[in-house]
Coordinates of C-alpha atoms in Angstrom, one line a residue:
X1109 CA 0.0 0.0 0.0
X1110 CA 1.2 3.5 -0.9
X1111 CA 1.2 6.3 1.5
X1112 CA 1.8 10.0 0.7
X1113 CA 2.4 12.6 3.4
X1114 CA 2.5 16.2 2.4
X1115 CA 4.1 19.0 4.5
X1116 CA 5.3 22.5 4.1
X1117 CA 2.1 24.4 3.8
X1118 CA 1.3 27.5 5.7
X1119 CA 0.5 31.2 5.6
X1120 CA 2.6 33.5 3.5
X1121 CA 2.3 37.0 2.2
X1122 CA 1.9 37.7 -1.5
X1123 CA 5.3 37.6 -3.3
X1124 CA 6.6 35.1 -0.8
X1125 CA 7.8 31.5 -1.2
X1126 CA 7.0 28.1 0.2
X1127 CA 8.3 24.6 -0.5
X1128 CA 6.0 21.7 -0.2
X1129 CA 7.2 18.1 0.3
X1130 CA 5.5 14.8 -0.3
X1131 CA 7.1 11.8 1.3
X1132 CA 6.1 8.5 -0.3
X1133 CA 6.3 5.1 1.2
X1134 CA 5.1 1.6 0.2
X1135 CA 5.2 0.1 -3.2
X1136 CA 6.2 3.1 -5.3
X1137 CA 8.9 1.6 -7.5
X1138 CA 6.5 1.2 -10.4
X1139 CA 5.2 4.7 -10.4
X1140 CA 4.6 6.3 -13.7
X1141 CA 4.3 9.9 -12.6
X1142 CA 3.9 12.1 -9.6
X1143 CA 2.4 15.5 -9.3
X1144 CA 0.7 18.3 -7.4
X1145 CA -2.9 19.3 -7.6
X1146 CA -4.8 22.0 -5.7
X1147 CA -8.3 22.7 -4.7
X1148 CA -9.5 26.1 -3.7
X1149 CA -12.8 26.6 -1.8
X1150 CA -15.8 26.1 -4.0
X1151 CA -13.7 25.0 -6.9
X1152 CA -12.7 21.7 -8.5
X1153 CA -9.4 20.1 -7.9
X1154 CA -6.9 21.2 -10.6
X1155 CA -3.6 20.2 -12.0
X1156 CA -0.6 22.3 -10.8
X1157 CA 2.4 20.4 -12.1
X1158 CA 3.4 16.8 -12.8
X1159 CA 6.7 15.0 -13.4
X1160 CA 7.0 11.6 -15.1
X1161 CA 9.4 8.8 -14.1
X1162 CA 11.6 10.0 -17.0
X1163 CA 11.7 13.5 -15.6
X1164 CA 9.3 15.2 -18.0
X1165 CA 7.2 17.9 -16.5
X1166 CA 3.9 19.6 -17.3
X1167 CA 2.4 22.5 -15.5
X1168 CA -0.6 24.8 -15.5
X1169 CA -0.2 28.1 -17.3
X1170 CA -1.1 29.9 -14.1
X1171 CA 2.1 28.7 -12.3
X1172 CA 4.6 28.7 -15.2
X1173 CA 7.8 30.5 -14.2
X1174 CA 6.8 30.5 -10.5
X1175 CA 6.5 26.9 -9.4
X1176 CA 9.0 24.2 -9.9
X1177 CA 8.6 20.4 -9.3
X1178 CA 11.4 18.1 -8.4
X1179 CA 11.9 14.7 -6.9
X1180 CA 14.6 13.0 -4.8
X1181 CA 14.3 9.3 -5.7
X1182 CA 16.7 8.3 -3.0
X1183 CA 14.4 9.9 -0.4
X1184 CA 11.2 9.0 -2.2
X1185 CA 10.2 12.6 -1.9
X1186 CA 8.5 15.0 -4.2
X1187 CA 8.9 18.7 -3.9
X1188 CA 7.1 21.8 -5.1
X1189 CA 9.0 25.1 -4.9
X1190 CA 6.5 27.9 -5.1
X1191 CA 7.8 31.4 -5.6
X1192 CA 6.1 34.8 -6.2
X1193 CA 3.0 33.5 -4.6
X1194 CA -0.3 35.2 -5.3
X1195 CA -3.6 35.2 -3.3
X1196 CA -5.2 33.1 -6.0
X1197 CA -2.7 30.3 -5.2
X1198 CA -4.5 29.8 -1.9
X1199 CA -5.8 26.2 -1.8
X1200 CA -5.2 22.8 -0.4
X1201 CA -2.4 21.2 -2.2
X1202 CA -2.5 17.5 -2.8
X1203 CA 0.3 15.1 -3.9
X1204 CA -0.5 12.4 -6.5
X1205 CA 1.3 9.2 -7.4
X1206 CA 0.3 7.3 -10.5
X1207 CA 1.1 3.7 -11.0
X1208 CA -0.1 1.2 -13.7
X1209 CA -2.8 0.0 -11.4
X1210 CA -3.9 2.9 -9.2
X1211 CA -3.7 6.6 -8.4
X1212 CA -2.8 7.6 -4.8
X1213 CA -3.5 10.8 -3.1
X1214 CA -2.0 12.5 0.0
X1215 CA -4.2 14.1 2.6
X1216 CA -3.4 17.6 1.5
X1217 CA -1.6 20.6 2.9
X1218 CA -3.1 24.1 3.2
X1219 CA -1.4 27.0 1.5
X1220 CA -2.8 30.5 2.3
X1221 CA -1.4 33.6 0.5
X1222 CA -2.4 36.9 2.0
X1223 CA -2.6 40.1 0.0

């Protein structure tokens, strides 16, 4: 069974930075991709950025140039570096791991950006 635990969320002023982490445990060796999604109040969950096992990345236009995804395979940890944060980035951020058989989600971490 795969477990994902996010951390690093919090309250930050507009223009500030945060780094989210997602620690993965369990049977993760066969993962195809990992990524970050977010869900703001009253809105659907949306893609932020993903990274494949080969290192390819894909991100939402709204975060291009500001957010960077990376992974440390030795630590089984996924990161999201968020710079130049805006109030509209406020949301619960979720880590996703995709395997051939299932998708796994973390419990989420709250990011709040004040204006």
